[in-house]
Coordinates of C-alpha atoms and ligand atoms in Angstrom, one line a residue:
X1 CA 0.0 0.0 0.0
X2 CA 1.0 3.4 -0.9
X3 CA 0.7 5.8 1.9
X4 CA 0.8 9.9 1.8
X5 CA -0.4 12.5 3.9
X6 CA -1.4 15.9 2.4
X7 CA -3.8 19.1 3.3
X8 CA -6.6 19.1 0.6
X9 CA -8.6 21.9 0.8
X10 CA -11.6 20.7 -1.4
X11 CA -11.4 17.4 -2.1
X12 CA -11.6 17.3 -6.3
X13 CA -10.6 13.6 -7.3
X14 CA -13.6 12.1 -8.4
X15 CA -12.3 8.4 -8.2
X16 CA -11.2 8.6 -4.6
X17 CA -13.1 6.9 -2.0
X18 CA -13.6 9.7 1.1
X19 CA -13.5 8.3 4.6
X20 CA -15.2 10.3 6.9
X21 CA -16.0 10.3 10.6
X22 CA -19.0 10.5 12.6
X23 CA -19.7 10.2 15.8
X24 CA -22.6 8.4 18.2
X25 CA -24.5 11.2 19.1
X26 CA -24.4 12.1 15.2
X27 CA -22.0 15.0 15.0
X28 CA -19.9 14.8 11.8
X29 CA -16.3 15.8 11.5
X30 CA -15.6 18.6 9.3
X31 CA -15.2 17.0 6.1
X32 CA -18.2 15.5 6.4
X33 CA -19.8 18.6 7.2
X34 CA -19.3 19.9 4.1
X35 CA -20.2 17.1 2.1
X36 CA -23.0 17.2 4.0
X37 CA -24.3 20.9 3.2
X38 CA -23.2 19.8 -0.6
X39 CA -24.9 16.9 -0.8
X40 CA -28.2 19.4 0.6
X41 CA -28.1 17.7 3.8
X42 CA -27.8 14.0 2.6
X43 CA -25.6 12.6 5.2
X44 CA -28.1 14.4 8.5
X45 CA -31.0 13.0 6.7
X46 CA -29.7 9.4 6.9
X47 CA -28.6 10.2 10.3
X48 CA -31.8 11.4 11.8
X49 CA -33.9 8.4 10.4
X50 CA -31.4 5.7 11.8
X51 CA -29.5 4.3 8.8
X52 CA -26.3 5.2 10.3
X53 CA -25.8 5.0 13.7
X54 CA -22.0 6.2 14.1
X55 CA -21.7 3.2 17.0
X56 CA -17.6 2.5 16.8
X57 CA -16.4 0.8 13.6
X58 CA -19.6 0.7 11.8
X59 CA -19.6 1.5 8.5
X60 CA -21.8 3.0 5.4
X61 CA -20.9 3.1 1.7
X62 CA -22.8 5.9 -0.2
X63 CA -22.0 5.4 -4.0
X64 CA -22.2 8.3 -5.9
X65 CA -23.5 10.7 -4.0
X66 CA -26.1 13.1 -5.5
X67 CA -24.6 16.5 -6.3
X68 CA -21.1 15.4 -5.3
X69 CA -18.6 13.9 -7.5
X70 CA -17.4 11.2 -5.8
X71 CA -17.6 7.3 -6.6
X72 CA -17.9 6.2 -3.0
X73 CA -18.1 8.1 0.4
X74 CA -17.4 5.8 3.4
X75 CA -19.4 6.9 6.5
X76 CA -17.3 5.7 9.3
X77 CA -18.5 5.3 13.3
X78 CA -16.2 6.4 15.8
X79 CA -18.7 5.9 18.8
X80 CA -19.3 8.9 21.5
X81 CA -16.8 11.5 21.3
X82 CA -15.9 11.5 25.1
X83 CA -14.5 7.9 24.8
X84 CA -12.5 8.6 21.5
X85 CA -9.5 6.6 23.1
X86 CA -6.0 5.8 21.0
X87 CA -7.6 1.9 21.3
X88 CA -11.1 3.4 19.6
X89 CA -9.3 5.4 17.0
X90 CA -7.2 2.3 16.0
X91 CA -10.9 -0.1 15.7
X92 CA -12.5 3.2 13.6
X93 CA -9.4 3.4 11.3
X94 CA -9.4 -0.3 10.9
X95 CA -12.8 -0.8 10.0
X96 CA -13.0 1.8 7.8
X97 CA -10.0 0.7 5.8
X98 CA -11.5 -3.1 6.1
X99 CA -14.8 -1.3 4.3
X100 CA -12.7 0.6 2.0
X101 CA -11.2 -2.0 0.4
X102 CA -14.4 -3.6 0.2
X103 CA -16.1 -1.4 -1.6
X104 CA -13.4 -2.3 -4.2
X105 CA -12.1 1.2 -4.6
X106 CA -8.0 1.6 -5.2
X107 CA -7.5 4.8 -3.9
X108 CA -8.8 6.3 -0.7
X109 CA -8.6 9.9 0.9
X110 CA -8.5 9.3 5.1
X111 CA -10.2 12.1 7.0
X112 CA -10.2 10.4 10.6
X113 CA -7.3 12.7 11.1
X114 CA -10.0 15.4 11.8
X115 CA -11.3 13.7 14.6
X116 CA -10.0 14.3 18.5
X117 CA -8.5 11.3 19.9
X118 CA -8.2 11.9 23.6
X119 CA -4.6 13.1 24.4
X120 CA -2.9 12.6 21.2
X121 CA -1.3 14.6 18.7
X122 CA -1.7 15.2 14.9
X123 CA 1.0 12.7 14.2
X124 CA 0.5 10.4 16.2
X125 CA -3.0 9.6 14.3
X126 CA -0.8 9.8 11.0
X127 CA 1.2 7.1 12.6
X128 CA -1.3 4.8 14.2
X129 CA -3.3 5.1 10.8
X130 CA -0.3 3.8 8.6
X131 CA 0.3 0.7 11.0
X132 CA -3.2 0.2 11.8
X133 CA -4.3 0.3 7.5
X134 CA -1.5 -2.3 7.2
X135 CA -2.4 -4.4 10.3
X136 CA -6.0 -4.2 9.0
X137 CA -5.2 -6.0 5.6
X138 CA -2.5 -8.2 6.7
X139 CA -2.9 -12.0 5.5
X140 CA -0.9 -15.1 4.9
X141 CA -2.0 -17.4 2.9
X142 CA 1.4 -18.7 1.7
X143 CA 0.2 -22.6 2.1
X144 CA -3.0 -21.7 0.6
X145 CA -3.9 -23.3 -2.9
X146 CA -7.2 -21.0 -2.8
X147 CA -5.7 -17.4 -2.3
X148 CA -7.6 -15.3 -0.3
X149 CA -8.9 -12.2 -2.3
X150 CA -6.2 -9.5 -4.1
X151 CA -6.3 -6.7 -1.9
X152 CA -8.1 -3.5 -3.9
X153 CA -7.1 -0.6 -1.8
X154 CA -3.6 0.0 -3.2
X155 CA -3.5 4.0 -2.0
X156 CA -4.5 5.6 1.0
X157 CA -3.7 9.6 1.2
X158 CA -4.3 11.2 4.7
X159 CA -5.6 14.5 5.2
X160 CA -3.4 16.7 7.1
X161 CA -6.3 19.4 8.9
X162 CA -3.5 21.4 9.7
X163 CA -0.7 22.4 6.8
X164 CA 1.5 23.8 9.5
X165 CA 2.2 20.7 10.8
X166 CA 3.1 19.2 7.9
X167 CA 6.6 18.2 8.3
X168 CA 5.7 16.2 11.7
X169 CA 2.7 14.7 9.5
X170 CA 5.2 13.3 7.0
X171 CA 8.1 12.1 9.2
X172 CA 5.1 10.4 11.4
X173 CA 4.0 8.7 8.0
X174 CA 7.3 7.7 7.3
X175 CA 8.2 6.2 10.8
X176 CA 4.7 4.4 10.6
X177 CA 5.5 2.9 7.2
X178 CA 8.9 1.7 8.2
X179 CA 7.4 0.1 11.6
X180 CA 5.0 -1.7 9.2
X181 CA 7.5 -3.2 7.4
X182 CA 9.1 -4.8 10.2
X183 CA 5.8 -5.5 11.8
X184 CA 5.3 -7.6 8.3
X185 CA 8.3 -9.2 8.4
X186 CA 8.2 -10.3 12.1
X187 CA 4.4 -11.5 11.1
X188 CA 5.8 -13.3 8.2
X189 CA 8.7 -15.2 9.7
X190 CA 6.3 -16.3 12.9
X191 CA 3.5 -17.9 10.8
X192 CA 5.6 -19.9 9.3
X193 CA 5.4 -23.8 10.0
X194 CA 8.8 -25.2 11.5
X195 CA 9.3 -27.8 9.2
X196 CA 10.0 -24.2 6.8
X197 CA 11.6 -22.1 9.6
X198 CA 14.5 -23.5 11.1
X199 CA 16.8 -21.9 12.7
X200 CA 19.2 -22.1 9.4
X201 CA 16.0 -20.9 7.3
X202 CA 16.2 -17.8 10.4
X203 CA 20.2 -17.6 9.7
X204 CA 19.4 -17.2 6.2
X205 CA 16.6 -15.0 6.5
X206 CA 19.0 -12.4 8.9
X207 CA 21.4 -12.6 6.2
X208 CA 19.2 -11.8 2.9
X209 CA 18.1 -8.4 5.3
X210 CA 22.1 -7.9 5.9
X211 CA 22.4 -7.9 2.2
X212 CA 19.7 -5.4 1.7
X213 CA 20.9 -3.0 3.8
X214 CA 24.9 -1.7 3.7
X215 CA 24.0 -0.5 7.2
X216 CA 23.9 -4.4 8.9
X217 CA 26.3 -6.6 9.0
X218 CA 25.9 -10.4 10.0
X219 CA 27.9 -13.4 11.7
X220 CA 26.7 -16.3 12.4
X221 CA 27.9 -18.6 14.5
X222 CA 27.9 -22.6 14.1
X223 CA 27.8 -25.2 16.7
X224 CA 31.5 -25.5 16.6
X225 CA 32.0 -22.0 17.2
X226 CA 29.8 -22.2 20.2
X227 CA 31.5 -25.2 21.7
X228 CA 34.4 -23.3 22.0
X229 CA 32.8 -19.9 23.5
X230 CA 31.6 -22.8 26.2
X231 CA 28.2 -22.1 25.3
X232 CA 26.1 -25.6 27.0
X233 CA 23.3 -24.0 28.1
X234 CA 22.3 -23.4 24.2
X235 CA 23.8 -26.4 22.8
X236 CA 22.4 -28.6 25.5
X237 CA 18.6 -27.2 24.4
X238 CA 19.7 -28.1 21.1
X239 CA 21.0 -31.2 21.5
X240 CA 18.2 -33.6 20.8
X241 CA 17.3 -31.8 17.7
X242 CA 18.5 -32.9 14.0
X243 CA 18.3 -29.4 13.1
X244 CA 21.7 -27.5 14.0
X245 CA 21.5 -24.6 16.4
X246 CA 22.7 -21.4 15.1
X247 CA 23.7 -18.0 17.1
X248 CA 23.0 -15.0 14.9
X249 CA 24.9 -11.5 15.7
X250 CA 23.7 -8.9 13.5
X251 CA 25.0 -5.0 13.8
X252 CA 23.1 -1.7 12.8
X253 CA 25.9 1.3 12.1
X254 CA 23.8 4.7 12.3
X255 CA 26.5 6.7 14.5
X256 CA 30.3 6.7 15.4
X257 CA 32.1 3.5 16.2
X258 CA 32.5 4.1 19.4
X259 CA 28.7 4.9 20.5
X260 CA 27.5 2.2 22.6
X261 CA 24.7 0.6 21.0
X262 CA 21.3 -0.7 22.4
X263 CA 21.5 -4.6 22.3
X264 CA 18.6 -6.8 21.2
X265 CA 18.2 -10.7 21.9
X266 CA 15.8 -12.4 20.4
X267 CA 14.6 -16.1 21.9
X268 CA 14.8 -18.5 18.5
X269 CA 13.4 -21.4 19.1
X270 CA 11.6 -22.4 16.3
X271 CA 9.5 -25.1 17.6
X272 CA 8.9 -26.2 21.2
X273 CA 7.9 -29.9 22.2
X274 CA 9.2 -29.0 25.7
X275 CA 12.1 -31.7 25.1
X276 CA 11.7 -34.6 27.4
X277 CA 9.6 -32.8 29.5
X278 CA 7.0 -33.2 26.6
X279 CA 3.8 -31.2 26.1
X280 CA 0.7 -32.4 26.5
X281 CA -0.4 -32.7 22.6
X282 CA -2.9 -29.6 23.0
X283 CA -0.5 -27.3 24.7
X284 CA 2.3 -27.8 21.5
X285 CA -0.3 -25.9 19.0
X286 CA 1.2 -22.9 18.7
X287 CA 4.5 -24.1 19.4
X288 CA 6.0 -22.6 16.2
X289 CA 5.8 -19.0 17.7
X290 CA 8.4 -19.8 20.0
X291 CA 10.8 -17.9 17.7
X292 CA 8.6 -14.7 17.6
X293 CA 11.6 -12.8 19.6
X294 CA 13.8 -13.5 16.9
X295 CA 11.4 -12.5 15.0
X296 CA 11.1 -9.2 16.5
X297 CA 14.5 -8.6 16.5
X298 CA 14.6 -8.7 12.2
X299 CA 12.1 -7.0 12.2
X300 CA 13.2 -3.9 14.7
X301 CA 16.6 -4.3 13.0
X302 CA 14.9 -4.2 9.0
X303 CA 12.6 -1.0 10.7
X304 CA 15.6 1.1 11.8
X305 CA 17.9 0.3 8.9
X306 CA 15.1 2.1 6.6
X307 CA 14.7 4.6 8.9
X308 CA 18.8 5.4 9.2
X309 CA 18.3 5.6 12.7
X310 CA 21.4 8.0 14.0
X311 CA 22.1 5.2 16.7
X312 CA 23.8 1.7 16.7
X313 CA 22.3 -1.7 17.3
X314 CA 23.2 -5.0 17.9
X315 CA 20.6 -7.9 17.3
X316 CA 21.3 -11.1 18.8
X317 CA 19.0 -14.8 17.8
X318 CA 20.0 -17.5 20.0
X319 CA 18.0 -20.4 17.4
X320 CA 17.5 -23.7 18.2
X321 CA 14.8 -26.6 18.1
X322 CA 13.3 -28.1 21.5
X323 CA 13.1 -32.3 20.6
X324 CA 12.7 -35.2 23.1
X325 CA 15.0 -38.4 21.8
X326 CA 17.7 -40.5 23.0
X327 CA 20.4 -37.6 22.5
X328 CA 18.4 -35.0 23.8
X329 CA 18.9 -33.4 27.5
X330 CA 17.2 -34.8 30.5
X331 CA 15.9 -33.7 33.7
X332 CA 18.1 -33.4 36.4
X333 CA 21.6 -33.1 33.7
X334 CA 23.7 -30.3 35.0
X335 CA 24.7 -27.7 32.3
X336 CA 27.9 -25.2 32.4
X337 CA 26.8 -21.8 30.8
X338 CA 29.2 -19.4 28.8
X339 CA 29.3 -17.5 32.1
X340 CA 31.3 -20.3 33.9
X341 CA 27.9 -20.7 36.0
X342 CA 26.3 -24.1 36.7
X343 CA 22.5 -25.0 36.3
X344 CA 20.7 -28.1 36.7
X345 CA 17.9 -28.8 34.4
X346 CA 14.2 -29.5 36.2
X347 CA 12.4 -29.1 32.9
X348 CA 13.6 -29.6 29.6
X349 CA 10.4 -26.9 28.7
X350 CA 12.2 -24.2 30.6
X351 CA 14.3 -24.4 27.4
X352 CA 14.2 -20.6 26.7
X353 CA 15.7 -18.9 29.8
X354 CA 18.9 -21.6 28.9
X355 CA 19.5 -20.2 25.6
X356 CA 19.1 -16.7 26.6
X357 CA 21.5 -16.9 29.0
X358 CA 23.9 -17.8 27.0
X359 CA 23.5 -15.6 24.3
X360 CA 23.7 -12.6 27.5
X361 CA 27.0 -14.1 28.2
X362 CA 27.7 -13.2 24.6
X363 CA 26.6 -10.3 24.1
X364 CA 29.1 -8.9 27.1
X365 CA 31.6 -8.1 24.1
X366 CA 29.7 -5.4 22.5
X367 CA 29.5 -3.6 26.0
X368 CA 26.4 -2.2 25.1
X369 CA 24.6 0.8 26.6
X370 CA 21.5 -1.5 27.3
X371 CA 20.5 -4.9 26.7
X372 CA 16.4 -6.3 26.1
X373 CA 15.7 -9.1 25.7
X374 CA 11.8 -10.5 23.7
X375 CA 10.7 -13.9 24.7
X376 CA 7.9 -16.3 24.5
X377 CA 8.8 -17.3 27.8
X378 CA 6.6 -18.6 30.2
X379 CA 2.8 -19.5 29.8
X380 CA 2.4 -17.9 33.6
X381 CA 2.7 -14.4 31.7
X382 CA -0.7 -15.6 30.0
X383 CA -2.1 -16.4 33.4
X384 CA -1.1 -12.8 34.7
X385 CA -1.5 -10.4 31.7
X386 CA -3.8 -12.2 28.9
X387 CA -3.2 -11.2 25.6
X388 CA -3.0 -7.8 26.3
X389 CA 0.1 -6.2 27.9
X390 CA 3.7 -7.4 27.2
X391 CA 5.3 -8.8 30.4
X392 CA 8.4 -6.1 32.0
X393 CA 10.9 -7.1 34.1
X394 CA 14.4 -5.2 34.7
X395 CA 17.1 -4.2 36.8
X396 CA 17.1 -0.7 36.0
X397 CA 14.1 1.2 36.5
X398 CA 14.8 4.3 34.2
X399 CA 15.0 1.6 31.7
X400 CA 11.7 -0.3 32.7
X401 CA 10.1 3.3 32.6
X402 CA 11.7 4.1 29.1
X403 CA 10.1 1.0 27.7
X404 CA 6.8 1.5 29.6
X405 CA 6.2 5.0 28.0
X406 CA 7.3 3.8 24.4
X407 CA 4.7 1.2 25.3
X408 CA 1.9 4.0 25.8
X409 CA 2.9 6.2 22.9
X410 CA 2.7 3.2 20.4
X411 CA -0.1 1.7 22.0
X412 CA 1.8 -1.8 22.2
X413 CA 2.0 -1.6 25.5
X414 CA 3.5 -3.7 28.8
X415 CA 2.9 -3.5 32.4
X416 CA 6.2 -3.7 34.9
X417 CA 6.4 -7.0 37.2
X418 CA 8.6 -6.7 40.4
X419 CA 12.3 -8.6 40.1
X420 CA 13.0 -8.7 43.7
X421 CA 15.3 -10.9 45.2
X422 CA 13.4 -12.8 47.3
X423 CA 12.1 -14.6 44.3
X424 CA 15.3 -15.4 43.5
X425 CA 15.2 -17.9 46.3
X426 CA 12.8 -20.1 44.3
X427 CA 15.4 -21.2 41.5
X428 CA 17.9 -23.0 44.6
X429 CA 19.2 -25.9 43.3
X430 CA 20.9 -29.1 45.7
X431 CA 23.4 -30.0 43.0
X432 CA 24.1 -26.6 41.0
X433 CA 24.4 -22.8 41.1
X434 CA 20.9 -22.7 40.4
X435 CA 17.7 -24.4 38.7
X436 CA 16.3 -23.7 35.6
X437 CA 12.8 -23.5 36.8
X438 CA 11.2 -21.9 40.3
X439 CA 7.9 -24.3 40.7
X440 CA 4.8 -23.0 40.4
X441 CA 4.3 -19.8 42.2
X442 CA 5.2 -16.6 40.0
X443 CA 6.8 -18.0 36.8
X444 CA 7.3 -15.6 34.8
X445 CA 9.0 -13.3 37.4
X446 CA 11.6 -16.8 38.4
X447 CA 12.1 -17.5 35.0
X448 CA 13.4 -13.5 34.8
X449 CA 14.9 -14.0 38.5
X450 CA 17.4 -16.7 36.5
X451 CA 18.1 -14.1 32.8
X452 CA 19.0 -12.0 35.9
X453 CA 22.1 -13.8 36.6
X454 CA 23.5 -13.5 33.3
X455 CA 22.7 -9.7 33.2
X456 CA 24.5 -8.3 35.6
X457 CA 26.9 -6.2 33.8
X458 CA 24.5 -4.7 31.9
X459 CA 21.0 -2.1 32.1
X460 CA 18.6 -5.1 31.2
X461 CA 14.9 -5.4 30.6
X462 CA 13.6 -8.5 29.5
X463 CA 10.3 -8.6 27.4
X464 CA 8.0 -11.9 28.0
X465 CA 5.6 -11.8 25.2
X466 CA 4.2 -15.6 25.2
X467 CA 0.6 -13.5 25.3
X468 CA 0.9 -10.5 22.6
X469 CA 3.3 -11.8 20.2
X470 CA 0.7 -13.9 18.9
X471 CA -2.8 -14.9 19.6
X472 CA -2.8 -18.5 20.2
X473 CA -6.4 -19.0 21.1
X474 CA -7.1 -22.8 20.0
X475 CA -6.5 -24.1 16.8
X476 CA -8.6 -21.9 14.7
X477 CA -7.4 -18.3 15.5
X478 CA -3.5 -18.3 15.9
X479 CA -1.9 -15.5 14.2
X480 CA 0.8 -13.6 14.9
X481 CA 0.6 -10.0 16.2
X482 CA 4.3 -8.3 15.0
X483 CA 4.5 -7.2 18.7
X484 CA 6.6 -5.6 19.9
X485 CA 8.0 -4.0 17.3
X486 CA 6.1 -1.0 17.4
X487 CA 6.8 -0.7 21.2
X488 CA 10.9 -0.9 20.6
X489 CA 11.1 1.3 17.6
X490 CA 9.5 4.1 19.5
X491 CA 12.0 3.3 22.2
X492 CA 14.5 3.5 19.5
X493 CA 13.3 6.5 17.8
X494 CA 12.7 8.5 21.5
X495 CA 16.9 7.5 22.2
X496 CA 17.2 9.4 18.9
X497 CA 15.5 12.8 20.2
Ligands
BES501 N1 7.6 -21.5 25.0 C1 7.1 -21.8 26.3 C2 6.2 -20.6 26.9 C3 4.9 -20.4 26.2 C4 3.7 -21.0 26.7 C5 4.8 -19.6 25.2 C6 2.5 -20.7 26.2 C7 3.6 -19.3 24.6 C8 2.4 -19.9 25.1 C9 8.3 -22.0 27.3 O1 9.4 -22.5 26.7 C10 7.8 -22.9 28.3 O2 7.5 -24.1 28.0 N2 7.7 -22.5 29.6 C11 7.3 -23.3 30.7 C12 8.2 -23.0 31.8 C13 8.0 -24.0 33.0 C14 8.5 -25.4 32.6 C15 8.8 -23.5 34.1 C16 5.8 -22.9 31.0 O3 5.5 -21.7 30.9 O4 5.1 -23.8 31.3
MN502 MN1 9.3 -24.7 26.7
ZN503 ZN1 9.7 -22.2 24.8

């Protein structure tokens, strides 16, 4: 989709599809005011007699209006004005670019910019309209002998109400299309089946975006390489698996050499049996978005390359495959990290937390400013947070509250769990320096109580996104979500300021 954002003082184009705003109570926007008067009162008429409600995301094509010399004019509800929130905007701008396209019509002129969305700027509904329109018509239908429909709506032009603020408008348009392309790309790689996605397919994928940007650089490392780093916390996850692990370092240059950069890890592990420890058969159905942090981590690094981001960034995918079998690890083996530190295995499904710490270990040589990490890792997160907010846990809390905010602004947005050190009591082990799970109790904060140990000479958050990544609600509805790449590149872009 082509996107642009322009003032039009009376819209002309005759082909163009308007979408307009109106609200519960029936008050129309100011565009569709005038269409309104033009159309000698057209748009009240339908109003006042109950054809159009203006309930949020409703919708009502009028085709060639009488006395007006457009093909179609999209009526679009945004609900009562009072509860205009930045999660109503996003439904009204999705359903009326869901509508637009169905009314078949290539080109489209947005003028929910005109509406007030409670505390939020101009550009940020420039912003939130571009990644919202390209969330809305997302599909992946790759596998699919039947395709689903060509999408019509090639062009959408937003209306700028306010030509003074056009230069925020267009680089709010052009941050919004570059998060969109990463948001794709992240979507892309996580839908994929494993049998397609392993983690060479992800080694090979990180290397095609190196190529097509002179701004990243890639190494990646083999399982040789990462027997001698000492790396057997990642190579004992990997060990039952016929797929070989890989460790992928990829670097963004956007300023001088010697600017520490922000530090990425992505978990990679491209499909999750739980090992040993097996599943239960239902619980492994969504399994394959267990590399949706590496996938985040392409697509952040593919989102700031095109916007030539003035910062550096390193981008780290620890990828491996979880398999039960005679080679794999067992319960109760004793692994030695990268970090010289000892852990004894309790579950072969706390497989994540194993490979992360190595690659932390790792990621030590870049002496980064900050370090986050993005993981599906614990389904406890889904008990706590739903599908909702991103789980937050760090040891630095102008970090945690940097995050937080980008959270808000983007409206992909986490909520702050507490790392204190009495949790750290739960992952005790008899035999090791610690265990690689903390029983029941608080999960999600244990399994961040154990990344702790291999962050400690670093600012760290660590992301747990087994609930917004994707939505894994039985078989029917998995998809993945792109989160949290919107979240990170406005953390990114607000570093920048
Ligand atoms: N990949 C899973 C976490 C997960 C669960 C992601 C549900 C998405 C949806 C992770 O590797 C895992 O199995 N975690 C265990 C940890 C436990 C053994 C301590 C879990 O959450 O049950
Ligand atoms: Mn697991
Ligand atoms: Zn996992």
């Amino acid at each position: 989709m082509k996107f642009s954002v322009k003032a039009i003082q009376q819209p002309k184009q005759q082909k163009s599809c308007l979408i307009l705003g109106i609200y519960e109570n029936g008050e129309l926007t100011q565009t569709a005011k005038e269409i309104d008067k033009i159309s000698h009162t057209y748009i009240t008429k339908l109003i006042k007699q109950g054809a159009f409600d203006g309930k949020l995301g409703s919708s009502l094509p009028l085709y060639h209006l009488a006395h007006t010399p457009f093909e179609v004019i999209l009526l679009v509800g945004l609900g009562k004005a009072d509860k205009l929130t930045a999660a109503n905007f996003r439904k009204a701008v999705i359903a009326s670019v869901k509508a637009a396209n169905a009314a078949k019509h290539p080109s489209a002129i947005c003028y929910l910019t005109e509406a007030n969305v409670k505390d939020q700027s101009l550009s940020w509904k420039v912003k939130q309209i571009v990644e919202a329109s390209s969330d809305a018509l997302y599909r992946f239908d790759l596998f699919k002998s039947q395709k689903e429909p060509v999408i019509k709506l090639n062009e959408l032009i937003i209306h700028n109400p306010d030509p003074k603020q056009q230069k925020a408008c267009e680089l709010a348009l052009k941050q919004g299309e570059a998060i969109s392309d990463g948001v794709v790309l992240t979507k892309n790689l996580a839908n994929l089946p494993s049998n397609v996605c392993t983690p060479t397919f992800i080694a090979e994928q990180a290397k095609d975006l190196a190529k097509s940007h002179s701004s990243l650089s890639i190494k990646v490392l083999e399982e040789k390489d990462m027997q001698k780093l000492g790396m057997g916390a990642l190579l004992g996850v990997s060990q039952g698996s016929a797929e070989d692990a890989k460790l992928i370092a990829l670097e963004y240059k956007g300023a001088a050499k010697n600017q520490a950069p922000v530090a990425f890890i992505g978990k990679g592990v491209t499909f999750d049996t739980g090992g040993n420890s097996l599943k239960p058969a239902d619980s492994m159905v969504g399994m394959k978005y267990d590399m949706c942090g590496a996938a985040t981590v392409l697509g952040v690094m593919k989102a700031a390359a095109e916007l030539k981001l003035p910062i550096n960034i390193v981008g780290i995918i620890p990828a491996v495959e979880n398999m039960p079998g005679g080679t794999a690890y067992k319960p109760e083996d004793i692994l030695t990290s990268m970090s010289g530190q000892t852990i004894e295995v309790i579950s072969t499904d706390a497989e994540g937390r194993l490979i992360l710490a190595d690659a932390l270990t790792y990621c030590e040589r870049y002496k980064p400013d900050v370090v986050i990490d993005i993981a599906t890792l614990t389904g406890a997160v889904v008990i706590a947070l739903g599908f909702y907010a991103t789980g937050l846990l760090s040891n630095d809390d102008g970090l945690a509250n940097d995050l937080l905010q980008a959270g808000q602004k983007s409206f992909d947005r986490a909520w702050q769990l507490p790392l204190w050190d009495e949790y750290q009591e739960q992952i005790k082990s008899p035999f090791a320096d610690m265990a690689n799970t903390g029983g029941r109790s608080a999960g999600t904060i244990t399994a961040a109580c154990f990344l702790s140990r291999f962050a400690k000479k670093f600012r760290w958050a660590h992301l747990d996104v087994a609930g917004t990544a994707a939505m894994m609600m039985g078989t029917q509805d998995r998809m993945a979500t792109g989160r949290p790449v919107p979240m990170l590149m406005q953390y990114l872009i607000d570093r920048c300021l």
